[in-house]
PDB file of C-alpha atoms in Angstrom:
ATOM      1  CA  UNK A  11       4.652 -11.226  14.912  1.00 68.00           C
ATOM      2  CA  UNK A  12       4.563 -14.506  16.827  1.00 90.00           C
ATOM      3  CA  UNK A  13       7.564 -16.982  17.204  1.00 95.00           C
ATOM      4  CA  UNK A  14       5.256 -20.578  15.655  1.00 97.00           C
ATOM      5  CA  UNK A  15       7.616 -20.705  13.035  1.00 98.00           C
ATOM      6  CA  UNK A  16      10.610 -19.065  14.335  1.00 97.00           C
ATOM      7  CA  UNK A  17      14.295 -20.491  13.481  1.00 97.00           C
ATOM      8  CA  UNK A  18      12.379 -21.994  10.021  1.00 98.00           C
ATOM      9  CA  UNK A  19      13.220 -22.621   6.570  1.00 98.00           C
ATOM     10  CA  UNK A  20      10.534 -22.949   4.697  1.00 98.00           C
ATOM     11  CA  UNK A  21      11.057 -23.093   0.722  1.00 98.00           C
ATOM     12  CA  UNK A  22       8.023 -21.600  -0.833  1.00 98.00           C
ATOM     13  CA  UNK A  23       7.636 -22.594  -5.261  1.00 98.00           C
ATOM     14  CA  UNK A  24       5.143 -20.670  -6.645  1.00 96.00           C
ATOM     15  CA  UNK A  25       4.319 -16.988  -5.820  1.00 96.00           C
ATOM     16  CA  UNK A  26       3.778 -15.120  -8.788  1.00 92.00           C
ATOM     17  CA  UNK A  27       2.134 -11.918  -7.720  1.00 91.00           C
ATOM     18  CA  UNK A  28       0.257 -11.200  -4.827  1.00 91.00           C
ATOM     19  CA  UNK A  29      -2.690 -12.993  -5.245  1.00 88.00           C
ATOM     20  CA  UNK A  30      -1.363 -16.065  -5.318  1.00 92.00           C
ATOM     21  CA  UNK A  31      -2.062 -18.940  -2.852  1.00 94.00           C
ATOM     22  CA  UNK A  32       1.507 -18.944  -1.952  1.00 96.00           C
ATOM     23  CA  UNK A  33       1.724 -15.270  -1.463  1.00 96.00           C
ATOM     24  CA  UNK A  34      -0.740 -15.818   1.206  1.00 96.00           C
ATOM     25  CA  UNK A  35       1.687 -18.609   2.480  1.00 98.00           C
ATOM     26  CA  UNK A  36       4.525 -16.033   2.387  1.00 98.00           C
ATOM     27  CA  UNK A  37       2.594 -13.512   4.272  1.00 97.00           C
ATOM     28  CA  UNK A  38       1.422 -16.172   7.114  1.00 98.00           C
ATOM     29  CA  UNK A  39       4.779 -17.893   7.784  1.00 98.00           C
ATOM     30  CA  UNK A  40       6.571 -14.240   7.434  1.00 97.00           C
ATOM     31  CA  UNK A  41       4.283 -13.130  10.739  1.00 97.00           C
ATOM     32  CA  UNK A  42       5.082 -16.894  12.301  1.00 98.00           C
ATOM     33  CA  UNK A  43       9.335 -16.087  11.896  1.00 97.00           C
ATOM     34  CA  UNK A  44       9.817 -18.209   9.120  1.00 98.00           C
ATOM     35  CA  UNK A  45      12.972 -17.672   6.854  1.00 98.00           C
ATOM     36  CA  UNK A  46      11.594 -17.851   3.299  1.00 98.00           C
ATOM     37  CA  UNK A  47      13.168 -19.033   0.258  1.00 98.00           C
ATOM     38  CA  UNK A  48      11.612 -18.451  -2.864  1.00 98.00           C
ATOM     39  CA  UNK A  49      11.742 -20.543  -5.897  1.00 98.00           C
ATOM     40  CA  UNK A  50      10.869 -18.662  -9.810  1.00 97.00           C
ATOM     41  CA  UNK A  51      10.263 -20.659 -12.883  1.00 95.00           C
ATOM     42  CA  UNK A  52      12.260 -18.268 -15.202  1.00 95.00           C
ATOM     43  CA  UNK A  53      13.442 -14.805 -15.752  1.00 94.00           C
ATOM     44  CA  UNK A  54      10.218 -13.080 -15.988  1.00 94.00           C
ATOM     45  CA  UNK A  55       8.611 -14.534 -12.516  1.00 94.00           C
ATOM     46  CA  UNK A  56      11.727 -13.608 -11.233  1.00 95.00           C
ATOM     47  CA  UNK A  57      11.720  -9.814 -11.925  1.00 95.00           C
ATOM     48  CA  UNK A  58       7.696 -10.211 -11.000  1.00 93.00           C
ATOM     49  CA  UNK A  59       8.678 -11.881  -7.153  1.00 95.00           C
ATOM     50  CA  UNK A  60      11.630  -9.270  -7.016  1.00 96.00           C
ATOM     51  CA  UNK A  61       8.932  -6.553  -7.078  1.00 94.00           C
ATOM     52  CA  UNK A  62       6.973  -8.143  -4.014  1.00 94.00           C
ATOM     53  CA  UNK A  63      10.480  -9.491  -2.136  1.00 95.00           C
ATOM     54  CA  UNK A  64      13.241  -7.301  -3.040  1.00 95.00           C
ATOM     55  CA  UNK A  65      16.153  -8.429  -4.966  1.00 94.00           C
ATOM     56  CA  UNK A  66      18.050  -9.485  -2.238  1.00 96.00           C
ATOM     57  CA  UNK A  67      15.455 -11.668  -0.766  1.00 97.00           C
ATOM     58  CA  UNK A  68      16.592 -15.387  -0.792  1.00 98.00           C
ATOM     59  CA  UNK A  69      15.593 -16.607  -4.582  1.00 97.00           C
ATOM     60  CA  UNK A  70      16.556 -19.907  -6.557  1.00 98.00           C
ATOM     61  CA  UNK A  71      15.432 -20.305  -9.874  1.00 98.00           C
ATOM     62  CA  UNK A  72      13.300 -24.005 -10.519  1.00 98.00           C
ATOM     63  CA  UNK A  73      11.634 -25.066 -13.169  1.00 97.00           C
ATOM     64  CA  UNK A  74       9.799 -27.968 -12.267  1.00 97.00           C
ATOM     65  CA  UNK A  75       9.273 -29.383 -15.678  1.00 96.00           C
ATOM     66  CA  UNK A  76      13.134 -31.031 -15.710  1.00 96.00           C
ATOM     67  CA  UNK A  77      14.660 -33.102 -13.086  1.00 97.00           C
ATOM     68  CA  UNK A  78      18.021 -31.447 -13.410  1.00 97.00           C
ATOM     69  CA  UNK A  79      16.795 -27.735 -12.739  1.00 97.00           C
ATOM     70  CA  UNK A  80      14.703 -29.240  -9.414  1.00 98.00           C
ATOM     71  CA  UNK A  81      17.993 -30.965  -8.128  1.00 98.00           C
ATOM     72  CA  UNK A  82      20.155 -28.405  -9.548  1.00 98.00           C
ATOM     73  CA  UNK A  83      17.681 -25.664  -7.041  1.00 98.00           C
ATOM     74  CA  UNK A  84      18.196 -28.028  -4.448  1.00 98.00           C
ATOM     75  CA  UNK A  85      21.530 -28.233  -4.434  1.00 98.00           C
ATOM     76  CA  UNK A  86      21.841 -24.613  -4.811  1.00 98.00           C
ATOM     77  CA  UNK A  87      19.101 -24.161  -1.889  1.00 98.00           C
ATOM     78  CA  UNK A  88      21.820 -26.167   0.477  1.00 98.00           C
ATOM     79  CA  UNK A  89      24.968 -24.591  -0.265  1.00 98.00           C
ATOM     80  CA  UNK A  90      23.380 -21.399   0.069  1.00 98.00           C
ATOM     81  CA  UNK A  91      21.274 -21.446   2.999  1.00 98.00           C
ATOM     82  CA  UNK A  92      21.829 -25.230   4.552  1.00 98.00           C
ATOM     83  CA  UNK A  93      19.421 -27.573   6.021  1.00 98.00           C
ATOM     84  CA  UNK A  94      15.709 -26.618   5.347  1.00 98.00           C
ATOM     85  CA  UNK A  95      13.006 -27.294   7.522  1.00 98.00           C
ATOM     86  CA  UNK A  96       9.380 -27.261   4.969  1.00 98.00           C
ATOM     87  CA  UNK A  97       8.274 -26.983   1.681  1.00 98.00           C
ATOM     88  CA  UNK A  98       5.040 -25.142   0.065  1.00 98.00           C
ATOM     89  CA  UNK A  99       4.553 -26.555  -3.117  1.00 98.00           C
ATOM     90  CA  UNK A 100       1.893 -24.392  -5.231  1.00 97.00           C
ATOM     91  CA  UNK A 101       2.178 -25.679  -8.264  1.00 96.00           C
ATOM     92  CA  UNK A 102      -0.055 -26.410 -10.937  1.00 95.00           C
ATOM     93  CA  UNK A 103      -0.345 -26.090 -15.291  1.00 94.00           C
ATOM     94  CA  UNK A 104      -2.729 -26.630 -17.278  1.00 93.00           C
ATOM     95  CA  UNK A 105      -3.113 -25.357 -21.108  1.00 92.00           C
ATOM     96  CA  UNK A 106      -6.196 -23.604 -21.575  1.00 89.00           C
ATOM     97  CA  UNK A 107      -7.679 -25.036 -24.268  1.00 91.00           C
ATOM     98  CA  UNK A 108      -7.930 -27.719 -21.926  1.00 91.00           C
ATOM     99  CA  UNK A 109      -9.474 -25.835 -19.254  1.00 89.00           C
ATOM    100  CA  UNK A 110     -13.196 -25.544 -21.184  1.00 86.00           C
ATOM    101  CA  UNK A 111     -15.516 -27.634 -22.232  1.00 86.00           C
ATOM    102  CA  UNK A 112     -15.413 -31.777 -21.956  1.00 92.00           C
ATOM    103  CA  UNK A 113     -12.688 -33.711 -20.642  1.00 95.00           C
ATOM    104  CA  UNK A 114     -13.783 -35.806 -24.068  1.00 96.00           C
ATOM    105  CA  UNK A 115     -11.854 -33.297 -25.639  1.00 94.00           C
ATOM    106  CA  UNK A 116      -8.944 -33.403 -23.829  1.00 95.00           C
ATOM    107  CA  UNK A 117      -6.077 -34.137 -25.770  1.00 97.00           C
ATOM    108  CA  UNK A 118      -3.256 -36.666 -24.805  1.00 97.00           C
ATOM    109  CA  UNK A 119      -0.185 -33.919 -24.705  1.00 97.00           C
ATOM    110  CA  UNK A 120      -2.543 -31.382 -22.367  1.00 96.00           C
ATOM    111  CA  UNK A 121      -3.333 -34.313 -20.534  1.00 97.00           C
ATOM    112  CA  UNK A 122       0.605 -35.320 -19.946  1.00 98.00           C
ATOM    113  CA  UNK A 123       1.555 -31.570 -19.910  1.00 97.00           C
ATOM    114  CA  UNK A 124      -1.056 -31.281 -16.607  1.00 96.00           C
ATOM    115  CA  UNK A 125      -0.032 -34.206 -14.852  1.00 98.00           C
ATOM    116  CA  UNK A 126       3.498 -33.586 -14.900  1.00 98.00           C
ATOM    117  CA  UNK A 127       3.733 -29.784 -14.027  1.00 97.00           C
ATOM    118  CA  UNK A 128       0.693 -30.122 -11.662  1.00 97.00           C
ATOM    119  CA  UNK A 129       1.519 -33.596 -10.018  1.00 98.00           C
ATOM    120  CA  UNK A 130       4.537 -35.049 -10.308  1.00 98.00           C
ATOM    121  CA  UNK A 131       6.464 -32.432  -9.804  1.00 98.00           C
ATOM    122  CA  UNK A 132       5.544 -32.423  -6.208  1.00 98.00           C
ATOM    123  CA  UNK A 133       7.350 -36.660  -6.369  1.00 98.00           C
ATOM    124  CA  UNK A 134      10.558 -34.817  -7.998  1.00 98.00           C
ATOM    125  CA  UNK A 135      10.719 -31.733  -5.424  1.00 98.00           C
ATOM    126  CA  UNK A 136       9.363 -34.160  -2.491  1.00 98.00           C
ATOM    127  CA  UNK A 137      12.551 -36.800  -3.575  1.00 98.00           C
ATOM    128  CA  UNK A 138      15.473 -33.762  -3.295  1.00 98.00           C
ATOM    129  CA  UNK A 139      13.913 -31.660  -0.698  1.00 98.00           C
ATOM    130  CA  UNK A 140      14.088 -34.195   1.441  1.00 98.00           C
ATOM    131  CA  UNK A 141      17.862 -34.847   0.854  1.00 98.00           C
ATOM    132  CA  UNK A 142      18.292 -31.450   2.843  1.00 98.00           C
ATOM    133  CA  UNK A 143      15.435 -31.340   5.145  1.00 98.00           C
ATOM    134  CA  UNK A 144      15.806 -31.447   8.798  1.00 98.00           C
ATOM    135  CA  UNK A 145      14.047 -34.270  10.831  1.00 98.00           C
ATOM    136  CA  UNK A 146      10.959 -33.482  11.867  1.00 98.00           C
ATOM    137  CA  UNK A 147      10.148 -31.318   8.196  1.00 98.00           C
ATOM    138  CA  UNK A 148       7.239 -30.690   6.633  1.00 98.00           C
ATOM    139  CA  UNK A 149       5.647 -30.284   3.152  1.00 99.00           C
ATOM    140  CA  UNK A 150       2.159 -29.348   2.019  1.00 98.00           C
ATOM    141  CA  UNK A 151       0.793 -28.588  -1.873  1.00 98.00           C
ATOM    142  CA  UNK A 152      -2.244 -27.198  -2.802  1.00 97.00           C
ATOM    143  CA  UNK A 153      -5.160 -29.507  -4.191  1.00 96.00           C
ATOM    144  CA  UNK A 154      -8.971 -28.152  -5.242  1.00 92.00           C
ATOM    145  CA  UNK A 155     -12.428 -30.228  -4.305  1.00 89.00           C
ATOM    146  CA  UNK A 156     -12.543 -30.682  -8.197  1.00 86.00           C
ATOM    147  CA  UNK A 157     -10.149 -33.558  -7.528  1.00 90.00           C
ATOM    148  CA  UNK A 158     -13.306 -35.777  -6.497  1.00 89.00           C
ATOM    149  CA  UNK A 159     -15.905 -33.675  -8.349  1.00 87.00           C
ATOM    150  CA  UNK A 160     -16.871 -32.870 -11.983  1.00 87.00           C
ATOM    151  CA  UNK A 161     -16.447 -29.366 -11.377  1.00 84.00           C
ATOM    152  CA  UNK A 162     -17.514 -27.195 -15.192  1.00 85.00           C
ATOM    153  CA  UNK A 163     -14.016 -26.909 -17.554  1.00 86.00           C
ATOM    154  CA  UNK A 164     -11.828 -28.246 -14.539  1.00 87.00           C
ATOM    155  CA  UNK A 165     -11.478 -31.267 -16.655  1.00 93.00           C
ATOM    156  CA  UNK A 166      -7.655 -32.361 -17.079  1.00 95.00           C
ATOM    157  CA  UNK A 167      -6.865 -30.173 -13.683  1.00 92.00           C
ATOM    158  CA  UNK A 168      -9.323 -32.092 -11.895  1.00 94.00           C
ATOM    159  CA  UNK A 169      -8.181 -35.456 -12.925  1.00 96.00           C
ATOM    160  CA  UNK A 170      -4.444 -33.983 -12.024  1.00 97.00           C
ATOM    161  CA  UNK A 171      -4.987 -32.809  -8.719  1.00 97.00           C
ATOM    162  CA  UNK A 172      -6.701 -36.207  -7.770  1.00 97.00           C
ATOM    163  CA  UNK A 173      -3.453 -37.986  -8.433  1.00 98.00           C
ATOM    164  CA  UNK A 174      -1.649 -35.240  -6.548  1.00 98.00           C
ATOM    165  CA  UNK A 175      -3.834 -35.827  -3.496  1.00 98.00           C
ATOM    166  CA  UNK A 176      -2.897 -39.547  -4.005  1.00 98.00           C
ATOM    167  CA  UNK A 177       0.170 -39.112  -4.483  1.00 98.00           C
ATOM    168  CA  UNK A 178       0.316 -37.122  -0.829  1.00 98.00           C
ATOM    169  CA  UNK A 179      -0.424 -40.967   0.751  1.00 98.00           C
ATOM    170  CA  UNK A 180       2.009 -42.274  -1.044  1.00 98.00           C
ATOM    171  CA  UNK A 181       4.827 -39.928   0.170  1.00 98.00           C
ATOM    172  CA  UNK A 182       3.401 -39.542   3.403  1.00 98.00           C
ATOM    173  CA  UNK A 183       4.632 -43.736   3.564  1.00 98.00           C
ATOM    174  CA  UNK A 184       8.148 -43.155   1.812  1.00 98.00           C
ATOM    175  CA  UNK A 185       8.956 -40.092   3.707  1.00 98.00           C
ATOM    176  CA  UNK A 186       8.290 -40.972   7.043  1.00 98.00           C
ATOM    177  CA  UNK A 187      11.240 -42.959   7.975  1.00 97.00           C
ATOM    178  CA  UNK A 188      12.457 -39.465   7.736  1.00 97.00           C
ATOM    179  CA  UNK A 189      10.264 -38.113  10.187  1.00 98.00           C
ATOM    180  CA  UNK A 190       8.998 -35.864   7.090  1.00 98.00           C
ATOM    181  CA  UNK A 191       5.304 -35.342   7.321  1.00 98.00           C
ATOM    182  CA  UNK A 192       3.235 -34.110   3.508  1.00 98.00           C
ATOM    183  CA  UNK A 193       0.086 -33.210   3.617  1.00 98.00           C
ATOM    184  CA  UNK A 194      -2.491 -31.291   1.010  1.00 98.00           C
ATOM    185  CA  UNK A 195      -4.445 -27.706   1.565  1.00 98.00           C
ATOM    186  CA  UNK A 196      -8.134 -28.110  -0.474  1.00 95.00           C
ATOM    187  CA  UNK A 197      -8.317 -24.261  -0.610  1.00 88.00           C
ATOM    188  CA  UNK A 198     -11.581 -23.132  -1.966  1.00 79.00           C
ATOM    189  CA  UNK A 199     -12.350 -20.947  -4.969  1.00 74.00           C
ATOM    190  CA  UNK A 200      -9.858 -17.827  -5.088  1.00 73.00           C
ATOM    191  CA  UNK A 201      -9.343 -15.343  -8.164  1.00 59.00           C
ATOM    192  CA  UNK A 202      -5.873 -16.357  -9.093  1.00 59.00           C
ATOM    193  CA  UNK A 203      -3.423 -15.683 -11.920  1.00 53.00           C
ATOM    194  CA  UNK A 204      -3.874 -19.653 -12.317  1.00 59.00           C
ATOM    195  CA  UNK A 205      -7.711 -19.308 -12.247  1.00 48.00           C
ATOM    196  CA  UNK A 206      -8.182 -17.088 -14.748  1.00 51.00           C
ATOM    197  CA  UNK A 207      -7.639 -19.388 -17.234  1.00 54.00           C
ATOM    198  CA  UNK A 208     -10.607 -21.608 -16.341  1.00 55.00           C
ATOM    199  CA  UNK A 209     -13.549 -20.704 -18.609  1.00 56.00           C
ATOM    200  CA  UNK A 210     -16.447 -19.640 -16.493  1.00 54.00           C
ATOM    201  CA  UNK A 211     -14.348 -19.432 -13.273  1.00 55.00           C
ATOM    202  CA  UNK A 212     -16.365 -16.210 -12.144  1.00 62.00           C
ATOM    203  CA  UNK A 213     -19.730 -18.004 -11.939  1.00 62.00           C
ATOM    204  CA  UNK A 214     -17.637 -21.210 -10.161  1.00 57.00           C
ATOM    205  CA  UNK A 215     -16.359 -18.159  -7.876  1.00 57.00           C
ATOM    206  CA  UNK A 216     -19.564 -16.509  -7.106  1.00 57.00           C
ATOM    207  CA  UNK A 217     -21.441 -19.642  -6.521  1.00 58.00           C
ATOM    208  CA  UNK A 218     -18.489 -21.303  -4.120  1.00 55.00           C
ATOM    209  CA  UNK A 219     -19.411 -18.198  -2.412  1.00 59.00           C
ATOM    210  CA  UNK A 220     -22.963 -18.877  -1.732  1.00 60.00           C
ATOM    211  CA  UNK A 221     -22.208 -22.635  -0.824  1.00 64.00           C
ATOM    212  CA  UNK A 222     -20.039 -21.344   2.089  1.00 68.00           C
ATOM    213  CA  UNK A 223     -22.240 -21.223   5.209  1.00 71.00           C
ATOM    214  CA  UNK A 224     -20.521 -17.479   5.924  1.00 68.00           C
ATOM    215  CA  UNK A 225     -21.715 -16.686   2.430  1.00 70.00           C
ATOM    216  CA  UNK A 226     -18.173 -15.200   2.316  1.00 77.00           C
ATOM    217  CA  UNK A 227     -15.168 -16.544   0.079  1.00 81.00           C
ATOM    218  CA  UNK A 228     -12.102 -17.697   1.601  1.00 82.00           C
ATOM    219  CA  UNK A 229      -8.603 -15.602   1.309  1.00 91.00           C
ATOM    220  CA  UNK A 230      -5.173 -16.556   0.366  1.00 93.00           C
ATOM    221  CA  UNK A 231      -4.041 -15.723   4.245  1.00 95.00           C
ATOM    222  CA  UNK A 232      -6.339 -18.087   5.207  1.00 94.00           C
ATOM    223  CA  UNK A 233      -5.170 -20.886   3.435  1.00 96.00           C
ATOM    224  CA  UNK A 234      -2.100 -19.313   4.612  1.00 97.00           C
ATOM    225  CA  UNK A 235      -2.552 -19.322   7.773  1.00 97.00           C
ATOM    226  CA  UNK A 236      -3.098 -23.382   7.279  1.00 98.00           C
ATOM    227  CA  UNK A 237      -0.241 -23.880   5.540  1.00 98.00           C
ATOM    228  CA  UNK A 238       2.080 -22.156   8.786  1.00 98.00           C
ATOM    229  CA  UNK A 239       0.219 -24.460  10.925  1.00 98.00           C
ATOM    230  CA  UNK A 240       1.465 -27.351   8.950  1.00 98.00           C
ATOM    231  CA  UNK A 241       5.152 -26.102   8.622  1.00 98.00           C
ATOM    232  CA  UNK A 242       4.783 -25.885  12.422  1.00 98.00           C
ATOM    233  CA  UNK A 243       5.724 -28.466  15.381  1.00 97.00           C
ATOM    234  CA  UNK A 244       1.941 -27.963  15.995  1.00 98.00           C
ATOM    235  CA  UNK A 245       0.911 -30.294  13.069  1.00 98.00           C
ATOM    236  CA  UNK A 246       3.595 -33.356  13.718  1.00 98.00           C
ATOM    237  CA  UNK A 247       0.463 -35.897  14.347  1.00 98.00           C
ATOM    238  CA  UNK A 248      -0.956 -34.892  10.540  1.00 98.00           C
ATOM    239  CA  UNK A 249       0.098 -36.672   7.955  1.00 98.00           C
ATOM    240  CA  UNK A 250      -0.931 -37.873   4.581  1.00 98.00           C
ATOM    241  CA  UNK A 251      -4.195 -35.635   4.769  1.00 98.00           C
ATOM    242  CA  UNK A 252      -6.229 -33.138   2.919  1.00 98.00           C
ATOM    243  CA  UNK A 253      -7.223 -30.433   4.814  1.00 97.00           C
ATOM    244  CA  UNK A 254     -10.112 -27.980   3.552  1.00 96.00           C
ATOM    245  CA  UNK A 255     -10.191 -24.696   4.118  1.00 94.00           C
ATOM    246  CA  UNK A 256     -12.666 -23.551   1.524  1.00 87.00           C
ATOM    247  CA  UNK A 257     -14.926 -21.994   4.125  1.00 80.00           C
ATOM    248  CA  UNK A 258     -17.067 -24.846   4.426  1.00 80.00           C
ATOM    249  CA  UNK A 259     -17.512 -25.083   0.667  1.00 76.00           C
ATOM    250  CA  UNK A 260     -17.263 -28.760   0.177  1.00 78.00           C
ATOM    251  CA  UNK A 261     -20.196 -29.578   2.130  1.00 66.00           C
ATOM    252  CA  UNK A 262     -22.738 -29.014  -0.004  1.00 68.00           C
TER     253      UNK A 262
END
């Protein structure tokens, strides 16, 4: 273990099981020192992250759909365990009917549904985070290079993680009389409980694979590994960036 993120608190929304992007956040900042706090959406995710944690491990239930459960975790995150120092948000909903075919046929409520799960929420957990974040804190959410291309069935995600990524600039402005930096990971193409639910996602899998110039597909510790460096005093001169780590994927 090395000491990059030793004396941390780093809340982390959005492991579900291990092969989540955030697990691989978990894993990274765990090795760095970090003191993790997870957040669950509900009962079920709970019982699922008590399997990979423990039940004693540092939990607070959030559902990011309603303002009053994210400032209700919030509050609950401060009483409990203080002052935090980052934030992982990996977070993102879409309904699967809207995940296939043409965006022509998305419909307005999927369309809502996405953008409010998938991109505001990271405004309403940026807005009372901060309340309780150290100077000097750091956040970073997870975006996908369909934000800026028409990636197959992406559709209503893609369109929602471009107005996360924007979103990220805007913050980046608000927060930093704070000394609160937010920045966005563009992880590449990972089999994910998420992920599944894109039709076709194995074929956008394999060939994401063969666009990387390693041939190889990036992991979950890699982008976790990214994310530690951003929770870190390493990363205090980036802010309001996307940075890739997809292997090399988006340059082709």
């Amino acid at each position: 273990m090395n000491t990059l993120l030793e004396g941390k608190k780093i809340v982390i929304m959005g492991v579900v099981n291990k092969s989540s992007i955030a697990w691989g956040c978990v894993e990274a900042m765990r090795d760095c020192g970090a003191f993790i706090i997870y957040t669950y959406q509900n009962y079920r995710v709970k019982r699922q992250l008590e399997k990979l944690v423990g039940a004693d491990a540092p939990m607070v239930e959030c559902d990011v759909a309603t303002d009053e459960d994210v400032e209700k975790a919030f509050n609950e995150i401060s009483t409990k365990y203080g002052t935090i120092d980052g934030l992982v948000h990996s977070i993102a909903f879409a309904r699967k009917e809207e995940l296939e075919g043409s965006l022509l046929d998305a419909s307005r409520e999927g369309f809502s549904i996405a953008h409010d799960v998938s991109a505001f929420s990271l405004i309403a957990v940026s807005k009372y985070a901060s309340k309780i974040m150290n100077r000097g804190g750091s956040i970073a959410t997870m975006t996908y290079i369909g934000s800026h291309r028409a990636v197959p069935n992406y559709n209503v995600m893609g369109v929602a993680k471009a107005s996360l990524e924007s979103i990220v600039k805007y913050l980046a402005v608000d927060l930093a009389s704070q000394d609160i930096r937010i920045n966005a990971i563009s992880a590449g193409a990972i089999k994910t409980l998420a992920s599944s639910g894109i039709k076709g996602f194995q074929q956008l899998l394999d060939s994401a694979s063969e666009r990387t110039p390693s041939d190889k597909p990036v992991t979950t510790r890699e982008v976790g590994n990214t994310a530690a460096f951003l929770m870190s005093d390493l990363s205090t001169g980036v802010n309001g960036d996307t940075i890739y780590v997809d292997k090399g994927t988006h340059l082709s």
